[in-house]
Amino acid sequence: MTTPLSGSQILTPAALRPDLAIIAANVAPGSRILDVGCGDGALMAALRDTRGCDARGLELNPDDVATALERGLSVMQGDADTDLADYPDAAFDYAILSQTLQTTMRPHVVLEQLLRIGTRAFVSFPNFAHWRVRASLLWGGRMPVTKLLPLEWYETPNIHHVTIDDFRAFVDTRGIVVEGAWFLNRGVATSAAAANFRAEHAVFLLRSAASGVPPLDSRHHGRRA
Amino acid sequence: MGARMTDPRYGLDRKAALGTLALDSGGSLASVEVAYETYGTLNADASNAILVCHALTGDQHLASAHPRTGKPGWWVRMVGPGKPIDTDRWFVICSNVIGSCLGSSGPASIDPATGRPYGMNFPVITIRDMVRAQAMLIDHLGIDTLAAVVGGSMGGMQALSWAATFPTRLRACVVLASAARHSAQNIAFHEVGRQAIMADPNWANGAYYDGTPPTAGLAVARMAAHITYLSEAGLTAKFGRSLQNRTAKTFGFDADFQVESYLRHQGLSFTDRFDANSYLYITRALDYFDLAEEHGGHLANAFRHSKARFCIVSFDTDWLYPTAESRSVVHALNAAGAPASFVELSSPFGHDAFLLENAALDRVIAGFLGAAA
């Protein structure tokens, strides 16, 4: 289930955040992408320029939308919680949600929408069960402020903290198929063993079991009709 | 290039005779004329042309002084060398819509059948008719495909109608503060304006060109419409309840309040530059506009064959064409799989925001157009 990360899978645009580099390296060339919470479009630009993808974005912040527009990208200003319903079924090969899940009002609905809109979904999130977070609560009795969770409790946009084990349980009970999982610690790939304790950050590649899509290995990577 | 510089088709204050225009109403308009201006230089393969569509009471004087008022062009802050629509790069065209009164065929034009002004014998026109006339002008200018069609308000409706009517003739479409249909509220405001004009005894069923025009009615129509272009916050910030040139209320019906004086000025100055019958015809064209209805009731169908990239912009204080209207366009573009961008910008100025200084708008337009291959 877990795909080990090899050096060649790290994309050359070194500026990409590590979780985005993993996603970019594992997207089929020429596919149609919706990047939900796309920020300034760095991942979309990389996917377009290095993988020939037709990438579209959704982003709340108008300044980020303007930056993405300057990159020649197509971006909708909007909110993952409310605007995903506007997209037709199976409109994209991949829907991507990077470091946004924990900021949504209804993460479970957003995940449902991702798997409705995209044949597959990449989801990345900071792991609230990382040992540093646990230590902060256990020994300091304070909400953690770490590199991936850099803001104080009152100003953090993260309103639905989630752990890797929570996420695994969630997809299990919903019959969502995990086609890939990658774990990062300080931006470096780490093993799946004890990831819930050791990884700061996780990236999952998901597919809806009900979608009828063939498993990843037997599938041709390519643009859908 | 040299030949193009001297080509009489290009430059300021031009007019083209375009032949017969078939109309949505079923009739046709013979000997259509369109007045227009161009800015910048058309490149060798005619691939750098941008058509800018004006709003209801706008005109072709996009970035040149208005001949009657002497005021600078209505979008001179947006169009020019080094500006967001950069005339060092783009060849920019702006034409006066048919039905209007600054040189294009309209109700004040001479009806060849009678030798007198058309008045109310001018046929009722639609947004799509305006767009078809623009396409004839583009043909006349030797341009097959536009790099972009850009428009705000009614101009945005024309831009959308361009994408639907000529899906392969534009590569980009910019729609500002606009909508894909006129709402009941929009129609209601227009009806108030039309009734004000038609209630003016000088209107004379539109046959006033030999006499006194219905300036009082037109001024009232403009005053009512002008309110819809602003926002409450903007009006309050600009005028509040301040009095005009006095320290106490007069307990009469003079323009005691600054906002009254401002509206009266807006209404009267409008009558110097606009024809009342044109106001009737153009507001009617707007009221009839419903792009989904033209495409089987599904707005997405309007964009099925489009090859254009879209950029939709709304303003948070615009209550004439609110963000929800732009979102329904965005929804349709998504459903059609069109490459589309959308942003809601913040401004205190209501619907008029697209005409006014707005650094974020400049950045979006320059960025979207600049990213063209």
Coordinates of C-alpha atoms in Angstrom, one line a residue:
Chain A
M1 CA 0.0 0.0 0.0
T2 CA 2.7 2.4 0.9
T3 CA 4.9 3.5 -2.0
P4 CA 8.5 4.2 -0.9
L5 CA 9.8 7.5 -2.2
S6 CA 12.7 7.3 -4.5
G7 CA 15.0 10.2 -5.4
S8 CA 13.8 10.4 -9.0
Q9 CA 10.3 11.1 -7.7
I10 CA 11.3 14.4 -6.3
L11 CA 10.5 16.9 -9.0
T12 CA 13.2 19.2 -10.2
P13 CA 11.4 22.5 -9.3
A14 CA 13.2 22.6 -5.9
A15 CA 11.0 25.4 -4.7
L16 CA 8.0 23.0 -4.4
R17 CA 7.0 22.2 -0.8
P18 CA 7.9 18.5 -0.1
D19 CA 4.3 17.3 0.0
L20 CA 3.6 19.1 -3.3
A21 CA 6.8 17.5 -4.8
I22 CA 5.4 14.1 -3.9
I23 CA 2.1 14.8 -5.5
A24 CA 3.7 16.3 -8.6
A25 CA 5.9 13.3 -9.0
N26 CA 3.0 10.9 -8.8
V27 CA 0.4 12.5 -11.1
A28 CA 0.0 10.9 -14.4
P29 CA 1.4 13.1 -17.2
G30 CA -1.3 14.9 -19.3
S31 CA -4.0 14.5 -16.7
R32 CA -6.7 16.9 -15.7
I33 CA -6.1 18.3 -12.2
L34 CA -8.2 20.4 -9.8
D35 CA -6.0 21.8 -7.0
V36 CA -8.3 22.8 -4.1
G37 CA -6.7 25.5 -2.0
C38 CA -4.1 26.0 -4.7
G39 CA -2.5 29.1 -3.1
D40 CA -0.4 31.0 -5.6
G41 CA -0.5 28.1 -8.1
A42 CA 3.1 26.8 -7.5
L43 CA 2.0 23.1 -7.8
M44 CA -0.3 23.8 -10.8
A45 CA 2.4 25.6 -12.6
A46 CA 4.8 22.7 -12.0
L47 CA 2.2 20.2 -13.1
R48 CA 1.6 22.2 -16.3
D49 CA 5.2 22.8 -17.1
T50 CA 6.8 19.5 -16.2
R51 CA 3.9 17.0 -16.7
G52 CA 1.7 18.7 -19.4
C53 CA -1.3 18.6 -17.1
D54 CA -4.5 20.7 -17.6
A55 CA -4.6 22.2 -14.1
R56 CA -7.4 24.2 -12.5
G57 CA -7.4 25.8 -9.1
L58 CA -9.7 26.9 -6.3
E59 CA -8.4 29.4 -3.8
L60 CA -9.9 31.6 -1.2
N61 CA -7.4 34.4 -1.1
P62 CA -7.8 37.0 -4.0
D63 CA -4.1 38.0 -3.9
D64 CA -3.1 34.4 -4.4
V65 CA -5.7 34.1 -7.2
A66 CA -4.1 37.2 -8.9
T67 CA -0.6 35.6 -8.6
A68 CA -1.8 32.4 -10.2
L69 CA -3.5 34.4 -13.0
E70 CA -0.1 36.1 -13.7
R71 CA 1.3 32.6 -14.1
G72 CA -1.3 31.9 -16.8
L73 CA -3.3 29.5 -14.6
S74 CA -7.1 29.1 -14.4
V75 CA -8.1 29.7 -10.8
M76 CA -11.5 30.3 -9.2
Q77 CA -11.7 32.3 -6.1
G78 CA -13.8 30.2 -3.8
D79 CA -14.2 28.1 -0.7
A80 CA -13.7 24.4 -0.6
D81 CA -16.5 24.1 1.9
T82 CA -19.1 25.5 -0.3
D83 CA -17.9 25.7 -3.9
L84 CA -16.9 22.1 -4.7
A85 CA -20.6 21.3 -5.3
D86 CA -20.4 23.4 -8.5
Y87 CA -18.1 21.0 -10.2
P88 CA -19.5 18.2 -12.3
D89 CA -18.9 14.5 -11.4
A90 CA -15.6 12.9 -12.6
A91 CA -14.5 16.2 -14.2
F92 CA -10.9 15.7 -13.2
D93 CA -8.4 12.8 -13.1
Y94 CA -7.1 14.1 -9.8
A95 CA -8.5 16.4 -7.2
I96 CA -5.8 17.7 -4.9
L97 CA -6.2 19.0 -1.3
S98 CA -2.8 19.9 0.2
Q99 CA -2.6 21.2 3.7
T100 CA -6.2 22.4 3.6
L101 CA -8.3 19.6 5.0
Q102 CA -7.7 20.7 8.6
T103 CA -8.9 24.2 7.8
T104 CA -12.3 23.2 6.3
M105 CA -15.6 23.4 8.2
R106 CA -16.7 19.9 7.1
P107 CA -13.7 17.9 6.1
H108 CA -15.7 14.7 5.6
V109 CA -18.0 16.5 3.0
V110 CA -15.0 18.0 1.3
L111 CA -13.4 14.5 1.0
E112 CA -16.6 13.2 -0.5
Q113 CA -16.7 16.0 -3.0
L114 CA -13.0 15.4 -3.9
L115 CA -13.7 11.8 -4.7
R116 CA -16.9 12.8 -6.7
I117 CA -15.1 15.4 -8.8
G118 CA -11.8 13.6 -9.3
T119 CA -11.3 10.0 -10.2
R120 CA -8.6 10.1 -7.6
A121 CA -7.7 12.5 -4.8
F122 CA -4.4 13.5 -3.3
V123 CA -4.8 14.7 0.3
S124 CA -2.0 16.0 2.4
F125 CA -2.2 17.2 6.0
P126 CA -0.1 17.9 9.1
N127 CA -0.2 15.0 11.6
F128 CA -1.4 16.1 14.9
A129 CA -0.1 12.9 16.5
H130 CA 3.5 13.6 15.7
W131 CA 5.7 13.1 18.8
R132 CA 6.6 16.8 19.0
V133 CA 2.9 17.7 19.2
R134 CA 2.3 15.0 21.8
A135 CA 5.2 16.2 23.8
S136 CA 4.0 19.8 23.7
L137 CA 0.7 18.8 25.1
L138 CA 2.0 16.1 27.5
W139 CA 4.9 18.1 29.1
G140 CA 4.0 21.7 28.4
G141 CA 0.2 21.4 28.6
R142 CA 0.0 23.9 25.7
M143 CA -1.4 23.7 22.2
P144 CA 1.6 23.0 20.0
V145 CA 3.3 25.6 17.8
T146 CA 5.5 23.8 15.4
K147 CA 6.9 24.4 11.9
L148 CA 3.8 22.8 10.3
L149 CA 1.4 24.2 12.9
P150 CA 3.0 27.6 13.3
L151 CA 0.2 29.7 14.8
E152 CA -1.1 30.0 18.3
W153 CA -4.4 28.3 19.1
Y154 CA -6.5 31.5 18.7
E155 CA -5.3 32.4 15.3
T156 CA -4.7 29.1 13.6
P157 CA -6.8 28.4 10.5
N158 CA -6.6 24.7 11.5
I159 CA -10.0 24.0 13.0
H160 CA -10.2 20.2 12.5
H161 CA -6.9 18.7 13.6
V162 CA -6.4 15.2 12.4
T163 CA -3.9 12.4 12.9
I164 CA -2.6 9.8 10.4
D165 CA -4.4 7.1 12.3
D166 CA -7.6 9.1 12.4
F167 CA -7.4 9.5 8.7
R168 CA -6.7 5.8 8.1
A169 CA -9.7 4.9 10.2
F170 CA -11.8 7.5 8.4
V171 CA -11.1 6.1 4.9
D172 CA -11.5 2.5 6.1
T173 CA -15.0 3.1 7.4
R174 CA -16.0 4.9 4.3
G175 CA -14.7 2.3 1.9
I176 CA -12.2 4.6 0.4
V177 CA -9.3 2.9 -1.2
V178 CA -5.8 4.1 -0.3
E179 CA -3.6 3.7 -3.4
G180 CA -0.6 5.4 -2.0
A181 CA 0.7 7.0 1.2
W182 CA 3.8 9.0 1.9
F183 CA 5.1 10.3 5.2
L184 CA 7.4 13.2 5.8
N185 CA 9.4 14.4 8.7
R186 CA 11.1 17.7 8.4
G187 CA 10.5 17.5 4.6
V188 CA 12.2 14.2 4.3
A189 CA 10.5 10.9 3.5
T190 CA 10.1 8.6 6.4
S191 CA 8.9 5.0 6.7
A192 CA 5.3 4.0 7.2
A193 CA 6.3 2.2 10.4
A194 CA 5.1 4.2 13.4
A195 CA 4.2 7.0 11.0
N196 CA 1.5 8.3 13.3
F197 CA 4.2 9.0 15.9
R198 CA 7.1 9.9 13.7
A199 CA 5.7 11.7 10.7
E200 CA 5.0 15.5 10.8
H201 CA 3.1 15.3 7.6
A202 CA 1.2 12.7 5.4
V203 CA 0.2 12.5 1.8
F204 CA -2.5 10.1 0.7
L205 CA -3.6 9.0 -2.7
L206 CA -7.3 8.0 -2.6
R207 CA -9.8 6.4 -4.9
S208 CA -13.5 5.9 -4.2
A209 CA -14.2 2.1 -4.0
A210 CA -17.6 2.7 -5.6
S211 CA -16.0 4.5 -8.6
G212 CA -15.4 1.4 -10.6
V213 CA -11.9 2.7 -11.5
P214 CA -9.4 -0.1 -12.0
P215 CA -6.6 -0.3 -9.5
L216 CA -3.6 2.0 -10.1
D217 CA -1.2 -0.6 -11.4
S218 CA -3.3 -2.0 -14.2
R219 CA -4.3 1.5 -15.4
H220 CA -2.8 3.4 -18.2
H221 CA -1.6 6.8 -17.1
G222 CA -3.1 9.2 -19.6
R223 CA -5.7 11.8 -20.3
R224 CA -9.3 10.7 -19.9
A225 CA -11.6 11.0 -22.8
Chain B
M1 CA 3.6 47.6 -40.7
G2 CA 4.1 50.9 -42.6
A3 CA 1.1 50.3 -44.7
R4 CA -0.9 49.6 -41.5
M5 CA 0.1 52.8 -40.0
T6 CA -1.5 54.7 -42.8
D7 CA -4.5 52.5 -43.3
P8 CA -7.5 54.7 -43.0
R9 CA -9.4 51.9 -41.1
Y10 CA -7.2 52.3 -38.1
G11 CA -7.1 55.2 -35.6
L12 CA -9.4 57.5 -33.7
D13 CA -12.8 58.7 -34.7
R14 CA -13.5 56.2 -37.5
K15 CA -16.7 54.9 -39.0
A16 CA -17.4 51.8 -41.1
A17 CA -20.4 51.1 -43.3
L18 CA -21.0 47.4 -42.9
G19 CA -24.0 46.5 -45.0
T20 CA -27.1 44.7 -43.8
L21 CA -27.4 43.3 -40.2
A22 CA -29.9 40.5 -39.6
L23 CA -31.5 40.9 -36.2
D24 CA -32.7 38.6 -33.4
S25 CA -36.1 40.1 -33.7
G26 CA -36.4 38.6 -37.2
G27 CA -36.0 41.9 -39.1
S28 CA -32.9 43.4 -40.4
L29 CA -31.1 46.7 -40.4
A30 CA -29.9 48.0 -43.8
S31 CA -26.8 50.1 -44.2
V32 CA -25.4 49.6 -40.7
E33 CA -22.8 52.0 -39.6
V34 CA -20.5 51.5 -36.7
A35 CA -18.3 54.2 -35.2
Y36 CA -15.1 53.1 -33.5
E37 CA -11.6 53.9 -32.5
T38 CA -8.4 51.8 -32.5
Y39 CA -5.3 52.2 -30.3
G40 CA -1.9 50.7 -30.8
T41 CA -0.7 48.8 -33.9
L42 CA -2.1 45.7 -35.4
N43 CA 0.7 43.2 -35.9
A44 CA 1.6 41.4 -39.1
D45 CA -0.6 38.3 -38.5
A46 CA -3.4 40.3 -36.9
S47 CA -3.1 38.3 -33.7
N48 CA -2.9 41.0 -31.1
A49 CA -6.3 42.6 -31.4
I50 CA -8.4 43.2 -28.2
L51 CA -12.0 44.3 -28.5
V52 CA -13.2 46.4 -25.5
C53 CA -17.0 46.6 -25.1
H54 CA -18.5 49.6 -23.5
A55 CA -21.3 49.8 -20.9
L56 CA -24.9 51.1 -21.4
T57 CA -24.1 54.8 -21.7
G58 CA -20.5 54.4 -22.8
D59 CA -19.0 54.9 -26.2
Q60 CA -16.1 54.3 -28.5
H61 CA -14.0 57.0 -26.8
L62 CA -12.2 54.5 -24.7
A63 CA -8.9 56.3 -24.2
S64 CA -9.4 59.5 -26.2
A65 CA -11.2 62.8 -25.3
H66 CA -14.9 62.7 -25.6
P67 CA -15.9 65.0 -28.5
R68 CA -18.9 66.6 -26.7
T69 CA -17.7 66.8 -23.1
G70 CA -14.0 67.1 -23.7
K71 CA -13.5 64.6 -20.8
P72 CA -10.8 61.9 -21.0
G73 CA -11.9 58.5 -22.4
W74 CA -13.9 56.4 -20.0
W75 CA -11.2 53.8 -19.5
V76 CA -8.1 55.8 -20.1
R77 CA -6.7 54.6 -16.8
M78 CA -6.8 51.0 -18.1
V79 CA -5.9 51.3 -21.7
G80 CA -2.7 52.9 -23.0
P81 CA 1.1 52.4 -23.3
G82 CA 2.3 50.5 -20.2
K83 CA -1.2 50.3 -18.8
P84 CA -3.0 47.0 -17.9
I85 CA -4.3 46.8 -21.4
D86 CA -1.0 47.8 -22.9
T87 CA -1.3 49.5 -26.3
D88 CA 2.4 48.9 -26.8
R89 CA 1.5 45.2 -27.1
W90 CA -2.2 45.1 -28.0
F91 CA -4.2 46.6 -30.8
V92 CA -7.3 47.8 -29.0
I93 CA -10.6 48.3 -30.7
C94 CA -13.6 50.0 -29.1
S95 CA -16.8 50.5 -31.1
N96 CA -20.0 52.4 -30.3
V97 CA -22.8 49.8 -30.1
I98 CA -25.6 49.8 -32.6
G99 CA -28.7 51.6 -31.1
S100 CA -26.4 54.2 -29.5
C101 CA -25.9 57.8 -30.4
L102 CA -22.3 58.5 -31.0
G103 CA -22.0 57.5 -34.7
S104 CA -23.3 54.0 -34.9
S105 CA -26.7 53.3 -36.4
G106 CA -29.4 54.1 -33.8
P107 CA -32.8 55.7 -33.4
A108 CA -31.3 59.2 -34.2
S109 CA -29.9 57.9 -37.6
I110 CA -31.7 58.7 -40.8
D111 CA -34.1 55.9 -41.9
P112 CA -33.3 55.5 -45.7
A113 CA -36.9 54.6 -46.2
T114 CA -38.2 58.0 -45.1
G115 CA -35.3 60.3 -45.1
R116 CA -36.1 61.2 -41.5
P117 CA -34.6 60.0 -38.1
Y118 CA -35.8 56.5 -37.3
G119 CA -37.1 57.4 -33.8
M120 CA -39.3 54.6 -32.6
N121 CA -39.2 53.0 -36.1
F122 CA -35.7 51.8 -35.3
P123 CA -35.9 48.0 -34.8
V124 CA -35.6 46.6 -31.3
I125 CA -32.1 45.2 -30.9
T126 CA -30.4 42.7 -28.6
I127 CA -27.0 42.2 -27.1
R128 CA -26.3 39.5 -29.7
D129 CA -27.2 42.0 -32.5
M130 CA -24.6 44.4 -31.1
V131 CA -22.1 41.6 -31.0
R132 CA -22.9 40.6 -34.6
A133 CA -22.3 44.2 -35.7
Q134 CA -19.0 44.1 -33.9
A135 CA -18.0 40.9 -35.7
M136 CA -18.8 42.6 -39.0
L137 CA -16.5 45.4 -37.9
I138 CA -13.7 43.0 -37.0
D139 CA -14.1 41.4 -40.4
H140 CA -13.8 44.9 -41.9
L141 CA -10.6 45.5 -40.0
G142 CA -9.1 42.3 -41.4
I143 CA -9.0 40.4 -38.1
D144 CA -10.1 36.8 -37.9
T145 CA -9.5 36.0 -34.3
L146 CA -9.4 38.4 -31.3
A147 CA -6.8 37.9 -28.7
A148 CA -9.4 38.9 -26.2
V149 CA -12.8 40.5 -25.8
V150 CA -13.0 42.6 -22.6
G151 CA -16.1 44.3 -21.1
G152 CA -17.7 45.5 -18.0
S153 CA -21.4 45.6 -17.1
M154 CA -23.2 45.6 -20.5
G155 CA -19.8 45.2 -22.1
G156 CA -19.3 42.0 -20.1
M157 CA -22.6 40.7 -21.5
Q158 CA -21.3 41.4 -24.9
A159 CA -18.1 39.6 -24.1
L160 CA -20.1 36.5 -22.9
S161 CA -22.3 36.8 -26.0
W162 CA -19.1 36.9 -28.2
A163 CA -17.9 33.6 -26.6
A164 CA -21.3 32.0 -27.3
T165 CA -21.9 33.4 -30.7
F166 CA -18.4 33.3 -32.2
P167 CA -16.7 30.5 -30.1
T168 CA -13.6 30.2 -32.2
R169 CA -13.0 33.9 -32.9
L170 CA -11.7 34.9 -29.5
R171 CA -8.9 33.4 -27.4
A172 CA -9.8 35.1 -24.1
C173 CA -12.8 36.7 -22.6
V174 CA -12.8 39.1 -19.7
V175 CA -16.1 39.8 -18.0
L176 CA -16.2 42.5 -15.2
A177 CA -19.1 43.3 -12.9
S178 CA -21.6 41.6 -15.2
A179 CA -24.1 38.8 -15.6
A180 CA -25.4 36.3 -18.1
R181 CA -29.0 37.6 -17.8
H182 CA -30.9 40.5 -16.6
S183 CA -32.7 39.9 -13.3
A184 CA -36.3 41.0 -12.6
Q185 CA -34.8 43.8 -10.4
N186 CA -32.5 45.0 -13.2
I187 CA -35.5 45.1 -15.6
A188 CA -37.6 46.9 -12.9
F189 CA -35.0 49.7 -12.6
H190 CA -34.8 50.1 -16.4
E191 CA -38.6 50.3 -16.6
V192 CA -38.5 53.2 -14.2
G193 CA -36.1 55.0 -16.4
R194 CA -38.0 54.3 -19.6
Q195 CA -41.3 55.5 -18.0
A196 CA -39.6 58.7 -16.9
I197 CA -38.5 59.3 -20.5
M198 CA -41.9 58.4 -22.0
A199 CA -43.7 60.5 -19.4
D200 CA -41.8 63.6 -20.6
P201 CA -44.2 65.5 -23.0
N202 CA -41.2 66.4 -25.2
W203 CA -40.6 62.7 -25.9
A204 CA -43.5 62.8 -28.4
N205 CA -43.4 59.1 -29.1
G206 CA -39.7 59.4 -30.0
A207 CA -40.3 61.9 -32.8
Y208 CA -38.5 64.9 -31.1
Y209 CA -35.5 65.3 -33.3
D210 CA -36.9 68.4 -34.9
G211 CA -38.0 69.9 -31.6
T212 CA -37.0 69.8 -27.9
P213 CA -35.7 66.5 -26.6
P214 CA -37.1 65.0 -23.4
T215 CA -34.2 66.1 -21.3
A216 CA -36.2 66.1 -18.0
G217 CA -37.3 62.5 -18.5
L218 CA -33.8 61.4 -19.5
A219 CA -32.2 63.2 -16.5
V220 CA -34.6 61.4 -14.1
A221 CA -33.8 58.1 -15.8
R222 CA -30.1 58.7 -15.4
M223 CA -30.6 59.8 -11.8
A224 CA -32.4 56.5 -10.9
A225 CA -29.9 54.4 -12.8
H226 CA -26.9 56.2 -11.3
I227 CA -28.0 55.2 -7.8
T228 CA -27.7 51.6 -8.9
Y229 CA -24.1 52.1 -10.0
L230 CA -23.0 53.2 -6.5
S231 CA -23.1 51.6 -3.1
E232 CA -24.7 52.8 0.1
A233 CA -21.3 52.8 1.8
G234 CA -19.9 54.8 -1.1
L235 CA -22.7 57.4 -1.1
T236 CA -22.5 57.7 2.7
A237 CA -18.7 58.2 2.6
K238 CA -19.0 60.8 -0.2
F239 CA -22.1 62.7 0.9
G240 CA -23.6 61.4 4.1
R241 CA -26.4 63.8 5.0
S242 CA -24.3 66.9 4.3
L243 CA -26.1 70.0 3.0
Q244 CA -25.2 71.7 -0.2
N245 CA -24.0 75.3 0.0
R246 CA -26.1 76.0 3.1
T247 CA -26.0 75.6 6.8
A248 CA -29.7 74.8 7.5
K249 CA -32.5 72.9 5.7
T250 CA -34.8 75.2 3.6
F251 CA -37.9 73.2 4.3
G252 CA -38.6 73.2 0.6
F253 CA -37.7 71.1 -2.4
D254 CA -34.5 72.6 -3.5
A255 CA -31.5 70.3 -3.5
D256 CA -30.7 70.8 0.2
F257 CA -28.6 67.7 0.4
Q258 CA -25.3 67.3 -1.4
V259 CA -26.4 63.9 -2.7
E260 CA -29.5 65.5 -4.4
S261 CA -27.3 68.1 -6.0
Y262 CA -24.9 65.5 -7.2
L263 CA -27.7 63.4 -8.8
R264 CA -29.2 66.4 -10.5
H265 CA -25.9 67.2 -11.9
Q266 CA -25.4 63.7 -13.1
G267 CA -28.8 63.6 -14.7
L268 CA -28.5 66.9 -16.5
S269 CA -24.9 66.5 -17.7
F270 CA -26.0 63.1 -19.2
T271 CA -28.6 64.7 -21.3
D272 CA -25.9 66.8 -23.1
R273 CA -24.2 63.6 -24.4
F274 CA -26.9 61.0 -24.7
D275 CA -30.1 60.5 -26.8
A276 CA -33.2 59.5 -24.9
N277 CA -34.4 57.1 -27.6
S278 CA -31.0 55.3 -27.5
Y279 CA -31.5 54.9 -23.8
L280 CA -34.8 53.2 -24.4
Y281 CA -33.4 50.8 -27.0
I282 CA -30.2 49.9 -25.2
T283 CA -32.0 49.3 -21.8
R284 CA -34.4 47.1 -23.8
A285 CA -31.5 45.1 -25.3
L286 CA -30.2 44.6 -21.7
D287 CA -33.6 43.5 -20.4
Y288 CA -33.9 40.9 -23.1
F289 CA -30.5 39.5 -22.4
D290 CA -30.6 35.9 -21.1
L291 CA -27.7 33.9 -22.4
A292 CA -29.0 30.6 -21.0
E293 CA -32.4 31.1 -22.7
E294 CA -30.6 31.4 -26.0
H295 CA -29.0 28.0 -25.4
G296 CA -31.8 25.7 -24.4
G297 CA -32.1 27.0 -20.8
H298 CA -28.6 25.7 -19.8
L299 CA -26.0 28.4 -19.5
A300 CA -23.2 25.8 -19.8
N301 CA -24.4 25.1 -23.3
A302 CA -23.5 28.6 -24.3
F303 CA -19.8 27.8 -23.7
R304 CA -19.7 24.2 -25.0
H305 CA -17.8 25.2 -28.2
S306 CA -15.8 28.0 -26.8
K307 CA -12.0 28.0 -27.3
A308 CA -11.5 30.9 -25.0
R309 CA -9.9 31.3 -21.6
F310 CA -12.3 33.2 -19.3
C311 CA -11.6 35.7 -16.5
I312 CA -14.7 36.7 -14.5
V313 CA -14.4 39.5 -12.0
S314 CA -17.1 40.8 -9.5
F315 CA -17.0 43.5 -6.9
D316 CA -18.2 42.9 -3.3
T317 CA -20.3 46.1 -3.1
D318 CA -21.9 45.7 -6.6
W319 CA -25.7 45.2 -6.0
L320 CA -26.7 45.8 -9.6
Y321 CA -24.8 42.7 -10.9
P322 CA -23.8 41.1 -7.6
T323 CA -21.2 38.4 -7.2
A324 CA -23.9 35.7 -7.2
E325 CA -24.5 36.5 -10.9
S326 CA -20.9 36.1 -11.7
R327 CA -20.8 32.8 -9.8
S328 CA -23.6 31.4 -11.9
V329 CA -21.5 32.2 -15.0
V330 CA -18.5 30.5 -13.3
H331 CA -20.6 27.5 -12.4
A332 CA -21.6 27.2 -16.1
L333 CA -18.0 27.6 -17.3
N334 CA -16.9 24.8 -14.9
A335 CA -19.7 22.6 -16.1
A336 CA -18.6 23.3 -19.7
G337 CA -15.0 22.5 -18.8
A338 CA -13.8 25.9 -20.0
P339 CA -10.5 27.2 -18.6
A340 CA -11.9 29.9 -16.4
S341 CA -10.7 32.1 -13.6
F342 CA -12.9 34.1 -11.2
V343 CA -12.1 36.6 -8.5
E344 CA -14.3 38.8 -6.3
L345 CA -12.5 42.1 -5.6
S346 CA -13.1 44.4 -2.8
S347 CA -14.2 48.0 -3.5
P348 CA -16.4 50.6 -1.7
F349 CA -17.7 51.9 -5.1
G350 CA -20.4 49.4 -6.0
H351 CA -21.0 48.6 -9.7
D352 CA -18.9 51.6 -10.9
A353 CA -15.8 50.0 -9.3
F354 CA -14.7 48.5 -12.6
L355 CA -14.3 52.0 -14.1
L356 CA -12.4 53.4 -11.1
E357 CA -8.9 53.2 -9.7
N358 CA -8.4 49.6 -8.4
A359 CA -4.9 48.2 -8.2
A360 CA -6.2 44.7 -7.7
L361 CA -8.3 44.9 -10.9
D362 CA -5.3 46.3 -12.8
R363 CA -3.2 43.4 -11.6
V364 CA -5.8 40.8 -12.5
I365 CA -6.4 42.2 -16.0
A366 CA -2.7 42.7 -16.8
G367 CA -1.9 39.3 -15.4
F368 CA -4.6 37.5 -17.3
L369 CA -3.9 39.2 -20.6
G370 CA -0.1 39.1 -20.0
A371 CA -0.1 35.4 -19.5
A372 CA -1.4 34.9 -23.1
A373 CA 1.0 32.8 -25.1

